[in-house]
Amino acid sequence: MSTIPFDNTYSQLPARFFSEEVPESVSAPEFIRLNTDLVDQLGLDADWLGSTESGLAVLAGNAIAEGATPIAQAYAGHQFGGFVPQLGDGRAILLGEVVDRSGHRYDLQLKGSGRTAFSRRGDGKSALGPVLREYIVSEAMAALGVPTTRALAAVASGESVLRQEGPCPGGVFTRVASSHIRVGTFQYFYAREDTEAIRILADYVIERHYSECLQAEAPYRSLLERVIEAQCDLVTHWMSLGFIHGVMNTDNCAISGETIDYGPCAFVDTFHPEKVFSSIDTGGRYAWGNQGQIVLWNLCRFAETLLTLLDDETEKAVEIAQETLKPFEEMFAERFDARFRAKLGLSDSGSASELIGDTLDLLTDQEVDFTLFFRHLTQVAAGHQAEALQAHFSDRERFESWLGRWQQESCPDSRVDMMQAANPILIPRNHRIEEAIQAVYQHGDYAPFHRLVDALAKPFEERAEYADLEQAPQPEEVVCETFCGT
Ligand code: AMP
Ligand code: MG
């Protein structure tokens, strides 16, 4: 089957939702990697996509697959708190949608395939570094069980793109997402006071993502509730893995509840709640520990756009929105606790919050590697000696007293399974991602990239051949700063 069975719905929405585009051709495309599992799940033909000229041409943007209706989606967004009424897909083109083997609908999008009506001053292209980064991290997130957009393919364009650091090799990334509708998509129409479009978009979202809302007494309120819940789940899950999204602008907040936009994201090595990696997040707005407040802020912006759907009277609508948002804080705290209870092997009952908070304080004060701490604690729960765990702490006394408390509060019978499922052995560490990118930039060597992707496909499994990837960076390897893909 040398085609993609497109079944496009977004391009059927009114014309003001998008702009029709044609991907720009690239001069010398070459395959880097095809995600054959995902290709399979989507019912696509891996032999065609991954090993033929015409498959490569589609993934490079050099040919438009039959049935595609390439568009750039319009959206707005609050970037670092400041509203930008028009952003939109400036370096991405949605080819269309496919329905997978179990009936789920997915967007297929090319990233880095040239300018669109929303490109502003950008070139619409992607450097290879951000392409590889998004491939590695989004697939790692999927394997960690976190809702996320996926990587279908990465292709080198054979061209060079100009970035701050100089000319870089270019690439095209194929992204798969439950949809690319963002809080910012609603804001685009809210800013234009286009209430009709908001209703059309909300109805579309309900049908595509939250069809159960149709049975609710107040479907739009129910939609708001569902999005709040999805984001609450998502961000607490991130935090339990030490993940910092880095650019939680409302245009990077997906209505589906998937993680989207892997620009300056990072997993913490040495834990600190105020940790920030993004070079442009100078105020620490999107620090690890701020992500709960920020997602609430984003959800407030979403609620705002729905006001006309919540009630005809503005005052009543605001009241409904506020009421719907009220449970957020408690829900967030509950889910955060549940995630960390599992990481520590604590039972459901009892006041776990105190031990959780004290544990995070201890990790902060003692500058402990987040992932290795929970990994080694899981080994202790499984009956290993505490040496590897203890080695993380310079204050022995404090550690001993913490360990005694943990032994008392955790439940020996059930903790191991719980902890093994919550504490990954492998995460995409920054220095490893950087190493993989540099191997490509400097030597055209893709081996470290492929090895990293292969390893991260099973992050909870202990595999001796990847033991080196578990390790925290040496002082000279630490990557302190990450950059947007632009
Ligand atoms: P992001 O940082 O990926 O969330 O992008 C923010 C906005 O900038 C979006 O509207 C992007 O489409 C746009 N953008 C980012 N990089 C480029 C680029 N290279 N060319 C054109 N637009 C871009
Ligand atoms: Mg974005």
XYZ file of C-alpha atoms in Angstrom, residues 7 160 188 192 271 280 324 349 404 426 483:
11
model
C -9.361 10.798 6.568
C 21.761 23.787 5.764
C -7.002 32.822 18.472
C -11.080 38.062 17.511
C 17.202 17.835 41.954
C 15.092 32.091 27.482
C -15.167 24.429 37.572
C -3.600 5.745 53.860
C 14.491 4.879 59.155
C 16.504 5.214 32.085
C 17.337 25.972 23.630
